Coordinates of C-alpha atoms (C1' of nucleotides) in Angstrom, one line a residue:
Chain A
M222 CA 3.8 -12.2 -8.8
A223 CA 7.4 -10.8 -10.3
N224 CA 5.6 -12.1 -12.9
L225 CA 2.6 -11.4 -14.6
N226 CA 1.0 -13.7 -16.1
T227 CA -2.6 -12.5 -16.9
D228 CA -3.6 -15.5 -18.5
L229 CA -4.6 -16.8 -15.1
L230 CA -6.4 -13.9 -13.9
T231 CA -9.6 -13.0 -14.4
P232 CA -10.0 -10.1 -15.9
S233 CA -11.6 -6.6 -13.9
V234 CA -11.3 -8.3 -10.7
A235 CA -9.4 -7.5 -8.1
I236 CA -9.3 -8.0 -4.1
D237 CA -8.5 -5.3 -1.4
C238 CA -8.1 -7.0 2.1
V239 CA -8.3 -4.3 4.9
V240 CA -6.7 -6.5 8.2
F241 CA -7.4 -5.1 11.3
G242 CA -5.1 -5.9 14.5
F243 CA -5.3 -4.9 17.8
H244 CA -2.1 -3.2 19.7
E245 CA -1.6 -0.7 23.0
N246 CA -4.7 0.1 22.5
E247 CA -5.2 1.6 18.7
L248 CA -6.4 -0.2 16.7
K249 CA -3.7 -1.0 13.3
V250 CA -4.9 -1.7 10.1
L251 CA -1.7 -3.6 7.8
L252 CA -0.5 -1.5 4.8
L253 CA 1.8 -1.5 2.1
K254 CA 3.9 1.6 1.5
L255 CA 4.3 1.6 -2.4
K256 CA 7.8 1.5 -3.7
N257 CA 9.7 4.9 -4.3
I258 CA 6.7 7.1 -3.9
D259 CA 4.7 8.0 -0.6
L260 CA 1.7 6.3 -1.2
W261 CA 0.2 3.2 0.8
A262 CA -2.1 0.7 -0.7
L263 CA -4.3 -1.9 1.0
P264 CA -3.0 -5.6 0.5
G265 CA -5.1 -7.3 -1.9
G266 CA -4.6 -8.6 -5.8
F267 CA -6.1 -10.0 -8.2
V268 CA -8.6 -13.4 -9.2
H269 CA -7.3 -16.7 -10.3
K270 CA -9.1 -17.8 -13.1
H271 CA -9.2 -21.1 -11.1
V272 CA -10.0 -19.5 -7.4
D273 CA -12.8 -19.0 -5.7
I274 CA -13.0 -14.5 -4.1
E275 CA -12.4 -15.5 -0.6
T276 CA -9.5 -18.3 -0.9
E277 CA -7.4 -15.7 -2.9
A278 CA -8.3 -13.8 -0.4
H279 CA -6.8 -15.3 2.3
N280 CA -4.3 -16.5 0.2
A281 CA -3.5 -12.9 0.1
L282 CA -3.2 -12.3 3.3
E283 CA -1.2 -15.2 3.9
L284 CA 2.0 -13.9 1.6
R285 CA 2.0 -10.5 3.3
T286 CA 1.2 -11.9 7.4
G287 CA 2.4 -15.7 7.0
L288 CA -1.1 -16.2 8.7
D289 CA -3.1 -19.0 6.8
N290 CA -6.1 -19.2 9.6
I291 CA -7.1 -15.6 9.6
F292 CA -10.9 -14.5 10.1
L293 CA -12.3 -12.9 6.6
K294 CA -15.5 -11.3 5.7
Q295 CA -16.3 -10.6 2.2
F296 CA -18.5 -6.5 3.4
H297 CA -19.2 -4.6 0.2
T298 CA -18.0 -4.6 -3.3
F299 CA -16.1 -0.9 -4.9
G300 CA -17.2 -0.9 -8.9
S301 CA -17.6 2.9 -9.6
I302 CA -15.8 3.9 -12.7
E303 CA -14.1 6.5 -10.9
R304 CA -11.9 3.8 -9.9
N305 CA -10.3 3.7 -13.4
D306 CA -7.8 6.6 -13.3
T307 CA -5.6 6.2 -15.9
D308 CA -3.4 9.5 -14.5
H309 CA -2.8 7.1 -11.9
N310 CA -1.6 4.4 -12.6
K311 CA 0.7 6.0 -15.9
M312 CA 2.0 7.6 -13.5
L313 CA 3.1 4.3 -11.3
V314 CA 4.4 3.8 -14.0
D315 CA 6.8 6.7 -14.1
K316 CA 7.8 6.6 -10.8
K317 CA 8.5 2.2 -11.7
V318 CA 6.1 1.4 -9.3
I319 CA 4.8 -1.4 -12.1
P320 CA 6.9 -2.0 -15.2
E321 CA 5.6 -0.6 -18.2
E322 CA 4.5 -3.8 -19.4
W323 CA 2.3 -3.8 -16.4
F324 CA 0.3 -1.1 -18.0
P325 CA -2.4 -2.6 -20.2
W326 CA -3.5 -4.9 -17.3
F327 CA -3.8 -2.0 -14.0
N328 CA -5.2 -0.1 -16.6
Q329 CA -8.4 -1.8 -16.8
R330 CA -11.8 -1.0 -15.7
F331 CA -11.7 -3.0 -12.5
I332 CA -13.9 -3.7 -10.0
S333 CA -12.9 -4.9 -6.4
I334 CA -14.5 -6.9 -3.5
G335 CA -13.8 -5.5 -0.3
F336 CA -13.3 -8.1 2.4
Y337 CA -11.6 -6.8 6.3
A338 CA -8.9 -9.8 8.2
L339 CA -9.4 -10.0 12.2
V340 CA -5.9 -10.5 13.1
E341 CA -3.9 -11.1 16.6
Y342 CA -0.9 -8.3 15.9
S343 CA 1.4 -10.4 18.2
Q344 CA 1.2 -13.8 16.1
V345 CA 2.1 -11.3 12.6
K346 CA 6.0 -11.9 12.9
E347 CA 7.0 -9.8 9.9
P348 CA 4.6 -7.7 7.6
I349 CA 5.6 -9.7 4.0
P350 CA 6.4 -6.6 0.7
G351 CA 4.9 -7.5 -2.3
P352 CA 6.2 -7.1 -5.2
I353 CA 5.4 -3.3 -5.9
S354 CA 5.8 -2.3 -2.5
E355 CA 8.8 -1.8 -0.4
A356 CA 7.1 -2.0 3.7
C357 CA 4.0 -3.8 4.6
E358 CA 3.0 -1.9 8.2
W359 CA 0.9 -2.1 11.1
C360 CA -0.6 1.7 10.5
S361 CA -3.3 3.4 12.9
V362 CA -6.6 3.7 11.8
N363 CA -6.4 6.9 13.7
D364 CA -3.2 8.0 11.8
L365 CA -3.5 7.1 8.0
P366 CA -0.4 7.5 5.8
P367 CA -1.9 8.7 2.1
L368 CA -3.4 6.3 0.7
M369 CA -3.8 5.5 -3.3
L370 CA -7.2 5.2 -5.4
D371 CA -9.9 4.9 -3.1
H372 CA -8.4 2.8 -0.8
E373 CA -9.5 5.0 2.9
H374 CA -12.6 5.0 1.6
I375 CA -12.9 1.1 1.4
L376 CA -11.1 1.5 5.2
T377 CA -13.4 4.0 6.4
V378 CA -16.2 1.1 4.8
A379 CA -14.6 -1.3 6.6
H380 CA -14.5 0.3 9.7
E381 CA -18.0 1.2 9.4
T382 CA -19.3 -2.4 8.9
L383 CA -17.1 -3.7 11.6
K384 CA -18.9 -1.3 14.0
K385 CA -22.1 -2.8 13.1
E386 CA -21.1 -6.3 13.4
L387 CA -20.4 -6.2 17.1
N388 CA -24.2 -5.4 17.9
N389 CA -24.6 -8.9 15.7
Q390 CA -21.3 -10.5 16.7
P391 CA -19.3 -11.3 19.4
I392 CA -15.2 -10.3 18.6
G393 CA -12.0 -10.5 20.4
L394 CA -11.5 -14.3 19.5
N395 CA -9.2 -12.9 16.5
L396 CA -8.1 -10.0 18.0
L397 CA -7.2 -10.9 21.5
P398 CA -4.7 -13.7 22.6
K399 CA -5.9 -16.9 23.9
R400 CA -5.9 -15.1 27.0
F401 CA -6.6 -11.8 28.4
T402 CA -8.9 -10.0 30.7
I403 CA -12.0 -8.5 30.6
P404 CA -10.4 -4.5 30.6
E405 CA -8.1 -5.7 27.7
L406 CA -11.5 -7.3 26.0
Q407 CA -13.3 -3.6 26.6
S408 CA -10.5 -1.7 25.6
L409 CA -10.7 -3.7 22.5
Y410 CA -14.2 -2.8 22.0
E411 CA -14.2 0.8 22.9
T412 CA -11.1 1.2 21.1
I413 CA -13.0 -0.1 17.8
L414 CA -16.0 2.0 18.4
G415 CA -14.3 5.1 19.5
K416 CA -16.1 6.1 22.9
K417 CA -15.3 4.9 26.6
L418 CA -17.9 2.6 28.0
D419 CA -19.2 1.3 31.3
R420 CA -16.2 -1.0 33.2
R421 CA -19.2 -3.2 35.0
N422 CA -22.1 -2.6 32.2
F423 CA -19.6 -4.2 30.2
R424 CA -18.3 -6.6 32.2
R425 CA -21.7 -8.1 32.8
K426 CA -22.8 -7.8 29.3
V427 CA -19.6 -10.1 28.2
M428 CA -20.3 -12.6 30.7
S429 CA -24.2 -12.7 29.3
F430 CA -22.9 -13.7 26.6
G431 CA -21.5 -17.3 27.8
I432 CA -18.6 -17.2 25.6
L433 CA -16.0 -16.5 28.3
V434 CA -14.1 -19.2 30.5
C435 CA -12.6 -17.7 33.4
T436 CA -8.9 -19.6 34.1
N437 CA -9.2 -18.6 38.1
E438 CA -5.0 -17.1 36.9
R439 CA -4.0 -13.5 37.2
R440 CA -2.2 -11.2 34.9
T441 CA 0.5 -10.5 37.0
G442 CA 3.6 -7.9 36.8
V443 CA 0.8 -5.2 36.0
A444 CA 0.0 -2.1 38.6
H445 CA -2.4 -2.3 40.8
K446 CA -4.9 -5.0 41.0
A447 CA -3.8 -8.2 39.3
P448 CA -6.8 -8.7 36.7
L449 CA -8.5 -12.0 36.2
L450 CA -7.5 -13.9 33.0
Y451 CA -10.4 -15.3 30.9
E452 CA -10.4 -17.0 27.5
F453 CA -13.2 -17.7 24.6
D454 CA -15.1 -21.2 25.1
E455 CA -14.8 -21.8 21.7
A456 CA -17.8 -24.0 20.4
S457 CA -20.1 -21.1 22.5
Y458 CA -18.0 -18.0 20.4
I459 CA -19.4 -20.5 17.6
K460 CA -23.1 -21.0 18.3
A461 CA -23.5 -17.4 19.9
N462 CA -21.1 -16.0 15.7
E463 CA -23.5 -18.1 13.6
A464 CA -27.1 -17.4 15.5
G465 CA -25.8 -13.5 16.5
L466 CA -26.4 -11.2 20.3
S467 CA -29.6 -9.4 19.3
S468 CA -32.4 -9.6 19.6
G469 CA -35.4 -7.9 16.6
W470 CA -38.3 -8.8 15.4
Chain B
M191 CA -28.8 -6.6 -26.1
A192 CA -30.5 -8.4 -29.2
N193 CA -27.1 -7.9 -30.3
L194 CA -23.7 -8.5 -27.9
N195 CA -21.2 -6.2 -28.0
T196 CA -18.5 -7.6 -25.3
D197 CA -16.4 -4.9 -26.8
L198 CA -18.4 -2.6 -24.7
L199 CA -18.9 -4.5 -21.5
T200 CA -16.4 -5.3 -18.6
P201 CA -15.1 -9.1 -18.8
S202 CA -15.7 -11.8 -16.1
V203 CA -18.3 -9.4 -14.3
A204 CA -22.4 -9.9 -14.3
I205 CA -24.8 -8.0 -11.6
D206 CA -27.5 -10.3 -10.0
C207 CA -30.8 -8.9 -8.9
V208 CA -33.5 -10.1 -6.8
V209 CA -36.8 -8.1 -6.9
F210 CA -39.3 -8.2 -3.9
G211 CA -42.3 -7.3 -4.0
F212 CA -45.9 -7.8 -1.9
H213 CA -48.8 -8.5 -3.3
E214 CA -51.8 -10.5 -1.5
N215 CA -49.6 -10.5 1.8
E216 CA -47.0 -13.2 0.1
L217 CA -43.7 -12.4 -0.7
K218 CA -42.7 -12.2 -4.3
V219 CA -39.4 -12.4 -6.2
L220 CA -39.4 -11.3 -10.3
L221 CA -38.1 -13.6 -12.2
L222 CA -36.9 -14.1 -15.9
K223 CA -38.3 -17.6 -17.9
L224 CA -35.7 -18.7 -20.3
K225 CA -36.8 -19.2 -24.2
N226 CA -37.3 -23.0 -24.8
I227 CA -36.5 -24.5 -22.0
D228 CA -38.0 -24.7 -18.0
L229 CA -35.3 -23.0 -16.1
W230 CA -35.8 -19.3 -14.4
A231 CA -33.0 -16.6 -13.6
L232 CA -32.4 -13.2 -11.9
P233 CA -32.8 -10.3 -13.7
G234 CA -29.2 -9.0 -14.0
G235 CA -26.4 -8.0 -16.9
F236 CA -23.5 -7.4 -17.6
V237 CA -21.2 -4.1 -16.8
H238 CA -20.1 -1.5 -19.2
K239 CA -16.8 -0.8 -19.7
H240 CA -18.1 3.0 -18.6
V241 CA -20.8 2.3 -16.1
D242 CA -20.8 2.3 -12.0
I243 CA -22.3 -1.8 -10.9
E244 CA -25.5 0.2 -8.7
T245 CA -26.5 2.7 -11.9
E246 CA -26.1 -1.2 -14.2
A247 CA -28.6 -2.4 -11.8
H248 CA -30.5 0.3 -11.9
N249 CA -30.7 0.0 -15.7
A250 CA -30.9 -3.2 -15.7
L251 CA -34.1 -2.8 -13.6
E252 CA -35.7 -0.5 -15.5
L253 CA -35.5 -1.9 -18.3
R254 CA -37.3 -5.3 -16.8
T255 CA -39.9 -3.3 -14.5
G256 CA -40.1 0.5 -16.5
L257 CA -39.6 1.9 -13.3
D258 CA -36.7 4.5 -12.6
N259 CA -36.9 5.2 -9.0
I260 CA -36.0 1.6 -7.7
F261 CA -34.6 1.0 -3.8
L262 CA -31.7 -1.1 -4.6
K263 CA -28.7 -2.3 -2.8
Q264 CA -25.7 -4.6 -3.0
F265 CA -25.7 -7.2 -0.7
H266 CA -22.8 -10.2 -1.4
T267 CA -20.9 -10.7 -4.5
F268 CA -20.9 -14.5 -5.2
G269 CA -17.3 -15.6 -6.5
S270 CA -17.4 -19.4 -6.4
I271 CA -15.1 -21.3 -9.9
E272 CA -18.6 -23.1 -9.3
R273 CA -20.4 -20.4 -10.7
N274 CA -19.0 -21.2 -13.9
D275 CA -20.5 -24.2 -15.8
T276 CA -19.5 -24.8 -19.4
D277 CA -22.0 -27.6 -19.2
H278 CA -25.1 -25.8 -18.4
N279 CA -23.9 -22.0 -21.5
K280 CA -23.4 -25.3 -23.8
M281 CA -27.3 -26.6 -23.1
L282 CA -28.5 -22.5 -23.0
V283 CA -26.8 -22.5 -26.7
D284 CA -28.4 -26.0 -27.5
K285 CA -31.9 -26.1 -26.7
K286 CA -30.8 -22.2 -28.4
V287 CA -32.0 -20.4 -25.7
I288 CA -28.8 -18.1 -26.5
P289 CA -26.9 -17.5 -29.7
E290 CA -24.1 -20.1 -30.6
E291 CA -21.5 -16.7 -30.8
W292 CA -22.8 -15.8 -27.7
F293 CA -20.7 -19.1 -26.1
P294 CA -17.6 -17.8 -25.3
W295 CA -18.8 -15.1 -23.9
F296 CA -21.1 -16.7 -21.5
N297 CA -19.0 -19.0 -20.9
Q298 CA -16.4 -16.9 -19.1
R299 CA -15.4 -17.2 -15.2
F300 CA -17.7 -15.1 -13.9
I301 CA -18.4 -12.6 -10.3
S302 CA -21.3 -11.1 -9.9
I303 CA -22.9 -9.1 -7.7
G304 CA -25.9 -9.6 -5.7
F305 CA -28.7 -6.7 -5.4
Y306 CA -31.4 -6.9 -3.4
A307 CA -34.4 -4.8 -4.9
L308 CA -38.0 -3.5 -3.1
V309 CA -40.8 -2.2 -5.4
E310 CA -44.5 -1.4 -5.0
Y311 CA -45.7 -4.5 -6.5
S312 CA -48.5 -2.3 -8.0
Q313 CA -46.9 0.2 -10.1
V314 CA -45.4 -3.0 -12.0
K315 CA -47.7 -3.0 -14.9
E316 CA -46.7 -5.5 -16.9
P317 CA -42.6 -7.0 -16.4
I318 CA -40.9 -7.1 -19.8
P319 CA -39.3 -10.2 -21.5
G320 CA -35.2 -9.6 -21.8
P321 CA -33.7 -11.0 -25.2
I322 CA -33.2 -14.5 -23.7
S323 CA -36.3 -15.0 -21.9
E324 CA -39.8 -15.3 -23.0
A325 CA -41.8 -14.3 -19.7
C326 CA -41.1 -12.2 -16.6
E327 CA -43.4 -12.5 -13.7
W328 CA -43.7 -12.1 -10.1
C329 CA -43.0 -15.6 -8.4
S330 CA -44.2 -16.0 -4.6
V331 CA -41.0 -16.9 -2.7
N332 CA -42.0 -19.6 -1.5
D333 CA -42.9 -21.6 -4.2
L334 CA -40.5 -21.2 -6.7
P335 CA -39.9 -22.6 -10.5
P336 CA -36.7 -24.0 -11.1
L337 CA -33.2 -21.4 -11.2
M338 CA -30.8 -21.7 -13.3
L339 CA -27.1 -21.7 -12.1
D340 CA -26.8 -20.4 -8.0
H341 CA -29.6 -18.4 -8.5
E342 CA -31.8 -20.0 -6.1
H343 CA -28.6 -19.2 -3.5
I344 CA -28.2 -16.0 -4.7
L345 CA -32.0 -15.6 -3.5
T346 CA -31.7 -17.1 -0.4
V347 CA -29.4 -14.7 0.7
A348 CA -31.0 -12.5 -0.5
H349 CA -33.8 -12.5 1.7
E350 CA -31.9 -13.5 4.3
T351 CA -29.8 -10.4 4.6
L352 CA -33.4 -8.4 4.2
K353 CA -35.0 -10.1 7.2
K354 CA -31.6 -9.0 10.0
E355 CA -31.9 -5.2 7.8
L356 CA -35.1 -5.9 9.3
N357 CA -33.7 -5.1 12.9
N358 CA -31.7 -2.1 11.5
Q359 CA -33.9 0.0 9.3
P360 CA -37.4 0.9 8.5
I361 CA -38.8 -1.6 5.3
G362 CA -41.9 -0.3 4.4
L363 CA -42.3 3.1 2.0
N364 CA -40.9 0.8 -1.1
L365 CA -43.3 -2.4 -0.9
L366 CA -45.9 -0.6 0.2
P367 CA -48.7 1.7 -1.7
K368 CA -48.7 5.5 -0.6
R369 CA -51.4 5.1 2.2
F370 CA -51.6 2.0 4.0
T371 CA -53.1 0.5 7.0
I372 CA -50.9 -0.5 10.3
P373 CA -52.1 -4.1 9.1
E374 CA -50.9 -4.1 6.3
L375 CA -47.7 -3.4 7.4
Q376 CA -47.3 -5.6 9.9
S377 CA -48.3 -8.5 7.1
L378 CA -45.5 -6.9 5.2
Y379 CA -43.1 -7.8 8.2
E380 CA -44.5 -11.2 8.9
T381 CA -44.2 -11.9 5.7
I382 CA -40.5 -11.6 4.8
L383 CA -39.7 -12.7 8.7
G384 CA -42.2 -16.0 7.9
K385 CA -43.5 -15.7 11.4
K386 CA -46.7 -14.3 13.3
L387 CA -46.1 -10.7 15.2
D388 CA -48.5 -10.0 18.1
R389 CA -50.6 -7.2 16.9
R390 CA -51.0 -4.5 20.0
N391 CA -46.9 -4.9 20.1
F392 CA -45.7 -4.8 16.9
R393 CA -47.8 -1.2 15.9
R394 CA -46.6 0.5 20.0
K395 CA -43.2 -0.5 17.8
V396 CA -43.3 0.5 15.0
M397 CA -45.3 3.8 16.3
S398 CA -42.2 4.4 18.0
F399 CA -39.8 5.0 15.2
G400 CA -42.1 8.1 14.8
I401 CA -42.2 7.5 10.7
L402 CA -45.7 7.4 10.4
V403 CA -48.4 9.3 9.6
C404 CA -51.8 9.3 10.1
T405 CA -54.3 10.6 7.5
N406 CA -57.7 10.3 10.1
E407 CA -58.5 8.7 7.2
R408 CA -59.8 4.9 6.6
R409 CA -59.7 2.0 4.2
T410 CA -63.1 1.7 3.2
G411 CA -65.1 -1.0 1.8
V412 CA -63.1 -3.9 3.5
A413 CA -64.9 -6.1 6.5
H414 CA -64.9 -5.0 9.9
K415 CA -64.1 -2.1 11.2
A416 CA -62.3 0.3 8.9
P417 CA -59.2 1.0 9.6
L418 CA -56.6 4.1 9.4
L419 CA -54.5 4.6 6.8
Y420 CA -50.9 5.8 7.5
E421 CA -48.3 7.7 5.2
F422 CA -44.5 7.3 5.9
D423 CA -43.1 10.8 6.5
E424 CA -40.2 11.2 4.1
A425 CA -37.7 13.5 6.2
S426 CA -38.2 10.8 9.4
Y427 CA -38.3 7.6 6.7
I428 CA -35.0 8.1 5.4
K429 CA -33.2 9.8 8.8
A430 CA -34.5 6.1 10.5
N431 CA -32.8 4.5 7.6
E432 CA -29.4 6.1 8.0
A433 CA -29.6 6.5 11.8
G434 CA -30.8 3.0 12.4
L435 CA -33.0 1.7 14.7
S436 CA -31.3 -0.8 16.9
S437 CA -29.2 0.5 19.7
G438 CA -26.2 -1.8 20.9
W439 CA -23.2 -0.5 22.3
Chain C
dA200 C1' -76.6 -9.7 17.0
dC201 C1' -73.2 -11.8 16.1
dA202 C1' -68.6 -12.4 14.2
dA203 C1' -64.3 -10.5 12.9
dA204 C1' -60.8 -7.7 13.1
dA205 C1' -59.1 -2.8 14.4
dG206 C1' -58.0 0.1 18.0
dT207 C1' -55.8 0.9 23.0
dG208 C1' -54.3 0.0 27.9
dT209 C1' -51.9 -2.9 31.7
dT210 C1' -48.8 -6.4 33.6
dC211 C1' -44.5 -8.8 33.9
dT212 C1' -39.4 -9.8 33.0
dG213 C1' -35.3 -8.5 31.8
dG214 C1' -31.6 -5.7 29.8
dT215 C1' -29.4 -1.2 30.1
dT216 C1' -28.0 2.2 32.4
dA217 C1' -26.4 5.1 36.0
dC218 C1' -24.3 4.9 40.5
dA219 C1' -21.3 3.2 45.2
dC220 C1' -18.7 0.5 47.6
dC221 C1' -14.6 -2.8 48.5
dC222 C1' -10.7 -5.2 46.7
dA223 C1' -5.7 -5.7 45.4
dT224 C1' -1.0 -4.0 44.1
dG225 C1' 2.7 -1.1 43.0
dG226 C1' 4.9 2.9 44.2
Chain D
dC116 C1' -0.6 4.1 53.0
dC117 C1' -2.6 5.6 49.2
dA118 C1' -3.3 6.1 44.2
dT119 C1' -4.4 3.1 40.8
dG120 C1' -7.2 0.4 38.3
dG121 C1' -10.2 -4.6 39.1
dG122 C1' -14.1 -6.7 41.0
dT123 C1' -19.1 -6.9 42.9
dG124 C1' -23.8 -5.2 44.1
dT125 C1' -28.2 -2.7 43.6
dA126 C1' -32.0 0.9 42.0
dA127 C1' -34.2 3.7 38.5
dC128 C1' -35.8 2.9 34.2
dC129 C1' -36.8 1.6 29.8
dA130 C1' -38.3 -2.1 26.1
dG131 C1' -40.0 -6.2 24.6
dA132 C1' -43.4 -10.3 25.6
dA133 C1' -48.5 -11.7 26.8
dC134 C1' -52.6 -10.9 27.4
dA135 C1' -57.9 -8.5 27.7
dC136 C1' -61.3 -5.5 27.0
dT137 C1' -63.7 -2.0 24.2
dT138 C1' -65.0 -0.3 20.0
dT139 C1' -66.4 -0.2 14.5
dT140 C1' -67.4 -2.7 10.5
dG141 C1' -70.3 -6.1 7.2
dT142 C1' -73.3 -9.9 7.0

DNA sequence: ACAAAAGTGTTCTGGTTACACCCATGG
DNA sequence: CCATGGGTGTAACCAGAACACTTTTGT
């Protein structure tokens, strides 16, 4: 986007991606730091006229993470008129975050389609900043820098959605390395939910989903008793994802 | 929209509303029949530049139903490039569904934000057709006429969403008259879910939600034992709606 | 009186909660 | 050898599923 060929883009429509990762028992989000100013933004972008919005979201994330097989899900579309803030856009020009020529495009009324993504933290070697940013970093959800416009709100809604999804779907395949221990999986759940769970009940419940395969190998080198390593059985995992976990009516 | 002042509209963005009603034990949807052609469409429209998308959806429905206090919820945004179909739009011009001047606007690449609405069937006295339609009618979800573009898909996704929402939220306040019997509420649930439920278990479950108030009056005039009339306790209903019903983690 | 639908209760089962206990490992 | 965390078991409890019986109404 060193150049902005607005003829190729769908007017009024933007996408924003909330990319979740998990590292050192913290839920992280991938954020871009804008140039010349202490303000951060969600990765995202505009929608080319001939490209599906889902594809465009994938492309945006591939540019930032280098990964091309990211779990992505649309969760909400943000269409308040207050998202459009001329003063904010003028400021972006003043601070040379965006060139002046881009002002008219940026100053449109935008509707933004929110996606959330789940990625394995360690697979993102070096997050890549975009044309209007000077850094791309993982930030802890509990300790966010100042975010532009309504991006903090978008992030919150994504997090809420993720919490709810835990009741309907298994989670972990996209956030954990191939092999992991049950306590690590539990820590992921606890981190997303923001509360402690009972060890024994957690184990029983996730085992009952029938999506975990024990590899009879153990994580070595750590203190205390070496925990068993598990993998997801991908076929069952996908099936559980489609069918859903909860009972209901 | 007898006139289409495109300067006032947000390009590329449309909204489509799936309006559910309940009548004679059938789940109904409000549909518009296009002029001069046997093709139906969801109510919806375009988004004015200075109007929130939620407000715009409300306005669209007020125009069709005359109601201004409709329960509305965004459920998905449809952004496939295949939604844009030039042949289809040419056909609309040929058949004089839309005037030729409108063709360029209609033939844009559109992203459509889907909303579903729940309304009390009997409160919609006479559904009102719009500028490109000659009729506005309730159609049974199980017996749909031919729908334009991807509108059947949108409708299906809305119905799927509604089914899932039944597990998290109480439903009925917006679909039933003020007073109703438990069997009527059950019939609503059965209709949405498309399956039979056990009378006794259903009653116990909905009563446990603590959102129903018994009026000690009975529905008279019907055959067999006169059932008791209930009302929703709105405060509890709203609380249940926000807090959610299922337990989960 | 009888058919049909409303209203109430009971059992059985499976999942959730809240625990106690033993095992392995690094320090 | 002991503190710490991993792994397993179990009793109490509650919600959902399946089902039988009584009550009330119109015909």
